[in-house]
CSV table of C-alpha atoms in Angstrom, one decimal:
chain,number,residue,atom,x,y,z
A,157,UNK,CA,107.3,134.0,67.4
A,158,UNK,CA,110.1,131.5,66.6
A,159,UNK,CA,109.5,127.8,66.6
A,160,UNK,CA,111.8,127.4,69.7
A,161,UNK,CA,109.9,130.0,71.7
A,162,UNK,CA,106.5,128.5,70.6
A,163,UNK,CA,107.7,125.0,71.7
A,164,UNK,CA,108.9,126.5,75.0
A,165,UNK,CA,105.5,128.2,75.6
A,166,UNK,CA,103.6,125.0,74.8
A,167,UNK,CA,105.9,123.0,77.1
A,168,UNK,CA,105.5,125.5,80.0
A,169,UNK,CA,101.7,126.1,79.7
A,170,UNK,CA,100.4,122.6,78.7
A,171,UNK,CA,102.9,120.2,80.3
A,172,UNK,CA,105.1,121.7,83.0
A,173,UNK,CA,102.5,124.0,84.7
A,174,UNK,CA,99.7,121.4,84.8
A,175,UNK,CA,102.1,118.8,86.2
A,176,UNK,CA,103.3,121.1,89.0
A,177,UNK,CA,99.8,122.1,89.9
A,178,UNK,CA,98.7,118.4,90.1
A,179,UNK,CA,101.7,117.6,92.2
A,180,UNK,CA,101.1,120.4,94.6
A,181,UNK,CA,97.3,119.5,94.8
A,182,UNK,CA,98.2,115.9,95.7
A,183,UNK,CA,100.8,117.2,98.2
A,184,UNK,CA,98.1,119.4,99.9
A,185,UNK,CA,95.1,117.0,99.7
A,186,UNK,CA,96.3,113.4,99.4
A,187,UNK,CA,99.9,113.0,100.5
A,188,UNK,CA,99.7,114.7,104.0
A,189,UNK,CA,102.3,117.3,103.0
A,190,UNK,CA,104.9,114.7,101.9
A,191,UNK,CA,106.3,115.3,98.4
A,192,UNK,CA,107.5,111.7,98.2
A,193,UNK,CA,104.0,110.3,98.7
A,194,UNK,CA,102.7,113.0,96.3
A,195,UNK,CA,105.1,111.5,93.6
A,196,UNK,CA,103.7,108.1,94.4
A,197,UNK,CA,100.1,109.4,94.1
A,198,UNK,CA,101.0,111.2,90.8
A,199,UNK,CA,102.4,107.9,89.4
A,200,UNK,CA,99.2,106.1,90.4
A,201,UNK,CA,97.1,108.7,88.7
A,202,UNK,CA,99.3,108.5,85.6
A,203,UNK,CA,99.0,104.7,85.4
A,204,UNK,CA,95.2,104.9,85.9
A,205,UNK,CA,95.0,107.3,82.9
A,206,UNK,CA,97.3,104.9,80.9
A,207,UNK,CA,95.4,101.8,82.0
A,208,UNK,CA,93.6,101.1,78.7
A,209,UNK,CA,96.9,101.3,76.8
A,210,UNK,CA,98.6,99.2,79.5
A,211,UNK,CA,96.0,96.5,79.3
A,212,UNK,CA,96.2,96.6,75.5
A,213,UNK,CA,100.0,96.2,75.7
A,214,UNK,CA,99.7,93.2,78.1
A,215,UNK,CA,97.0,91.6,75.8
A,216,UNK,CA,99.5,91.9,72.9
A,217,UNK,CA,101.8,89.5,74.8
A,218,UNK,CA,99.2,86.8,74.8
A,219,UNK,CA,98.4,87.4,71.1
A,220,UNK,CA,102.1,87.3,70.3
A,221,UNK,CA,102.3,83.9,72.0
A,222,UNK,CA,99.4,82.7,69.9
A,223,UNK,CA,101.0,84.0,66.7
A,224,UNK,CA,104.5,82.6,67.4
A,225,UNK,CA,103.8,79.2,65.8
A,226,UNK,CA,102.8,80.8,62.5
A,227,UNK,CA,105.9,83.1,62.7
A,228,UNK,CA,108.2,80.1,63.3
A,229,UNK,CA,106.6,78.3,60.3
A,230,UNK,CA,107.0,81.4,58.1
A,231,UNK,CA,110.7,81.8,59.1
A,232,UNK,CA,111.4,78.2,58.0
A,233,UNK,CA,109.6,78.7,54.6
A,234,UNK,CA,110.7,82.2,53.7
A,235,UNK,CA,114.2,82.3,55.2
A,236,UNK,CA,115.7,83.1,51.8
A,237,UNK,CA,113.4,86.1,51.3
A,238,UNK,CA,113.6,88.4,54.3
A,239,UNK,CA,111.6,91.1,52.7
A,240,UNK,CA,108.6,88.9,52.1
A,241,UNK,CA,109.0,87.4,55.5
A,242,UNK,CA,108.8,90.9,57.1
A,243,UNK,CA,105.7,91.6,55.1
A,244,UNK,CA,104.2,88.3,56.1
A,245,UNK,CA,104.8,88.9,59.8
A,246,UNK,CA,103.2,92.3,59.4
A,247,UNK,CA,100.2,90.6,57.9
A,248,UNK,CA,100.1,88.2,60.9
A,249,UNK,CA,100.1,91.1,63.3
A,250,UNK,CA,97.1,92.6,61.6
A,251,UNK,CA,95.4,89.2,61.6
A,252,UNK,CA,95.9,88.8,65.4
A,253,UNK,CA,95.1,92.5,66.0
A,254,UNK,CA,98.4,93.2,67.7
A,255,UNK,CA,99.0,96.9,68.3
A,256,UNK,CA,102.7,97.5,69.1
A,257,UNK,CA,102.1,101.2,69.5
A,258,UNK,CA,100.3,100.6,72.9
A,259,UNK,CA,103.5,99.8,74.8
A,260,UNK,CA,105.5,102.5,73.0
A,261,UNK,CA,102.8,105.1,74.0
A,262,UNK,CA,102.9,104.0,77.6
A,263,UNK,CA,106.7,104.1,77.8
A,264,UNK,CA,106.8,107.4,75.9
A,265,UNK,CA,104.3,109.2,78.2
A,266,UNK,CA,106.1,108.0,81.3
A,267,UNK,CA,109.4,109.2,79.9
A,268,UNK,CA,107.9,112.6,79.2
A,269,UNK,CA,106.7,112.8,82.9
A,270,UNK,CA,110.2,111.8,84.0
A,271,UNK,CA,111.7,114.7,82.0
A,272,UNK,CA,109.1,117.0,83.5
A,273,UNK,CA,109.9,115.8,87.1
A,274,UNK,CA,113.6,116.4,86.3
A,275,UNK,CA,112.8,120.0,85.4
A,276,UNK,CA,110.7,120.4,88.5
A,277,UNK,CA,113.6,119.4,90.8
A,278,UNK,CA,116.3,121.1,88.9
A,279,UNK,CA,114.5,124.5,88.6
A,280,UNK,CA,112.9,124.1,92.0
A,281,UNK,CA,109.3,124.5,93.1
A,282,UNK,CA,109.2,126.8,96.0
A,283,UNK,CA,108.8,130.4,97.0
A,284,UNK,CA,107.8,133.2,94.5
A,285,UNK,CA,108.6,130.9,91.5
A,286,UNK,CA,105.9,128.5,92.6
A,287,UNK,CA,103.3,131.1,93.3
A,288,UNK,CA,103.6,132.4,89.7
A,289,UNK,CA,102.6,129.1,88.1
A,290,UNK,CA,99.9,127.8,90.6
A,291,UNK,CA,96.3,127.9,89.5
A,292,UNK,CA,93.9,130.0,91.7
A,293,UNK,CA,92.3,126.7,92.8
A,294,UNK,CA,95.5,125.2,94.1
A,295,UNK,CA,96.6,126.5,97.6
A,296,UNK,CA,100.2,127.6,98.0
A,297,UNK,CA,101.8,125.0,100.4
A,298,UNK,CA,104.7,127.1,101.7
A,299,UNK,CA,108.0,125.2,101.9
A,300,UNK,CA,107.6,121.7,100.5
A,301,UNK,CA,108.6,118.7,102.6
A,302,UNK,CA,110.9,116.5,100.4
A,303,UNK,CA,111.7,114.0,103.2
A,304,UNK,CA,110.0,110.8,102.0
A,305,UNK,CA,110.7,108.8,105.2
A,306,UNK,CA,113.5,108.0,107.6
A,307,UNK,CA,114.5,104.9,109.6
A,308,UNK,CA,116.1,104.9,113.0
A,309,UNK,CA,118.7,102.1,113.0
A,310,UNK,CA,120.6,102.8,116.3
A,311,UNK,CA,120.2,104.2,119.7
A,312,UNK,CA,121.9,107.5,119.0
A,313,UNK,CA,119.8,110.4,117.5
A,314,UNK,CA,122.2,110.6,114.6
A,315,UNK,CA,121.6,106.9,113.7
A,316,UNK,CA,118.9,107.8,111.1
A,317,UNK,CA,118.7,106.6,107.5
A,318,UNK,CA,116.8,109.4,105.8
A,319,UNK,CA,115.4,109.4,102.2
A,320,UNK,CA,115.1,112.9,100.8
A,321,UNK,CA,113.7,112.7,97.2
A,322,UNK,CA,115.5,115.8,96.3
A,323,UNK,CA,118.9,114.2,97.0
A,324,UNK,CA,120.7,111.2,95.5
A,325,UNK,CA,120.2,107.8,97.0
A,326,UNK,CA,122.3,104.8,96.2
A,327,UNK,CA,119.9,102.5,98.1
A,328,UNK,CA,116.9,103.4,95.8
A,329,UNK,CA,119.1,103.3,92.7
A,330,UNK,CA,120.2,99.7,93.7
A,331,UNK,CA,116.6,98.8,94.5
A,332,UNK,CA,115.4,99.7,91.0
A,333,UNK,CA,118.4,98.0,89.4
A,334,UNK,CA,117.6,94.8,91.4
A,335,UNK,CA,114.0,94.9,90.3
A,336,UNK,CA,115.0,95.3,86.7
A,337,UNK,CA,117.6,92.5,87.0
A,338,UNK,CA,115.0,90.0,88.4
A,339,UNK,CA,112.4,91.1,85.8
A,340,UNK,CA,114.7,90.4,82.9
A,341,UNK,CA,115.8,87.1,84.5
A,342,UNK,CA,112.2,86.0,84.7
A,343,UNK,CA,111.6,86.9,81.1
A,344,UNK,CA,114.7,85.1,79.9
A,345,UNK,CA,113.6,82.0,81.9
A,346,UNK,CA,110.2,82.1,80.3
A,347,UNK,CA,111.9,82.4,76.8
A,348,UNK,CA,114.1,79.4,77.7
A,349,UNK,CA,111.0,77.4,78.6
A,350,UNK,CA,109.4,78.3,75.3
A,351,UNK,CA,112.5,77.0,73.7
A,352,UNK,CA,113.5,80.4,72.3
A,353,UNK,CA,117.2,80.5,71.7
A,354,UNK,CA,119.0,83.1,73.8
A,355,UNK,CA,121.9,85.0,72.4
A,356,UNK,CA,125.0,86.6,74.0
A,357,UNK,CA,123.3,90.0,73.5
A,358,UNK,CA,120.4,88.8,75.6
A,359,UNK,CA,122.7,87.9,78.5
A,360,UNK,CA,124.6,91.1,78.1
A,361,UNK,CA,121.4,93.1,78.3
A,362,UNK,CA,120.4,91.2,81.4
A,363,UNK,CA,123.5,92.6,83.2
A,364,UNK,CA,124.1,95.9,81.4
A,365,UNK,CA,120.7,97.4,81.5
A,366,UNK,CA,120.0,97.1,85.2
A,367,UNK,CA,123.6,98.2,86.0
A,368,UNK,CA,123.4,101.3,83.7
A,369,UNK,CA,120.0,102.2,85.1
A,370,UNK,CA,121.3,102.0,88.6
A,371,UNK,CA,124.3,104.2,87.9
A,372,UNK,CA,122.2,106.8,86.1
A,373,UNK,CA,119.6,106.8,88.9
A,374,UNK,CA,122.4,107.1,91.5
A,375,UNK,CA,123.5,110.3,89.8
A,376,UNK,CA,120.0,111.8,89.7
A,377,UNK,CA,117.7,112.9,92.6
A,378,UNK,CA,115.9,110.0,94.3
A,379,UNK,CA,112.6,111.2,92.9
A,380,UNK,CA,113.4,109.5,89.6
A,381,UNK,CA,114.0,106.2,91.3
A,382,UNK,CA,110.9,106.5,93.3
A,383,UNK,CA,108.8,107.3,90.2
A,384,UNK,CA,110.3,104.4,88.3
A,385,UNK,CA,110.0,101.9,91.2
A,386,UNK,CA,106.3,102.8,91.7
A,387,UNK,CA,105.6,102.6,88.0
A,388,UNK,CA,107.3,99.2,87.8
A,389,UNK,CA,105.3,97.8,90.8
A,390,UNK,CA,102.1,99.0,89.1
A,391,UNK,CA,103.1,97.5,85.8
A,392,UNK,CA,103.6,94.1,87.5
A,393,UNK,CA,100.2,94.5,89.2
A,394,UNK,CA,98.5,95.2,85.9
A,395,UNK,CA,100.4,92.3,84.2
A,396,UNK,CA,99.2,90.0,87.0
A,397,UNK,CA,95.6,91.0,86.6
A,398,UNK,CA,95.6,90.7,82.9
A,399,UNK,CA,97.4,87.4,83.1
A,400,UNK,CA,94.7,86.1,85.4
A,401,UNK,CA,92.0,87.4,83.1
A,402,UNK,CA,93.4,86.3,79.8
A,403,UNK,CA,94.8,83.1,81.3
A,404,UNK,CA,91.3,82.0,82.4
A,405,UNK,CA,89.9,83.0,79.1
A,406,UNK,CA,92.5,81.0,77.2
A,407,UNK,CA,91.9,78.0,79.5
A,408,UNK,CA,88.1,78.3,79.0
A,409,UNK,CA,88.7,78.4,75.2
A,410,UNK,CA,90.9,75.4,75.3
A,411,UNK,CA,88.4,73.5,77.4
A,412,UNK,CA,85.6,74.1,74.9
């Protein structure tokens, strides 16, 4: 067996097939036969599994803030020796127990699921093709309902704004782009308050990243935007909870 065929078999048996079965299970038992809500439920399940890494990633932010003063001092003292400065910063990261791989792992796994979802909606999950990959314990649902929800905006029957996760949606693409734009704006504002000098590339990123993300999501089926939007909302919830916890802990430490 060639390496390519081995990789394809591993991808199919251990990644694609389990994801499809979980998605159909959620569709049948949790999402009331609505594939859009099944995607939301899948995202929630994924973020619960990744919760330890997500909390570790958020904790790293507080530790980085604590470490920043020592980094600033090191940059002033070792400006002429960038190699030593780099090693010194690595030592500080070990001292403060900062684990940068946590955030990378969370993003990497979510990207993997995005790719798998893209394969699901490109190859299709219906009919005979679906029955071949369903586990015996997962009931065949028949034709899947991809209509997430619709909004009646006028008196006429045709005055309906429908959101089919299998189709492109400029509204959902713009929604994700706006969320990213506001998120970056808040982070830049925080950096400014911390007296961190912003560069032209920071401002370019503020505009370019949300714009590029919106354009890409507009080109792809709405399911991608729905997955990313749900994941972003859960990320903000996790960040808020960890901020409340670590904020109180830091305040208590400062008080004592």
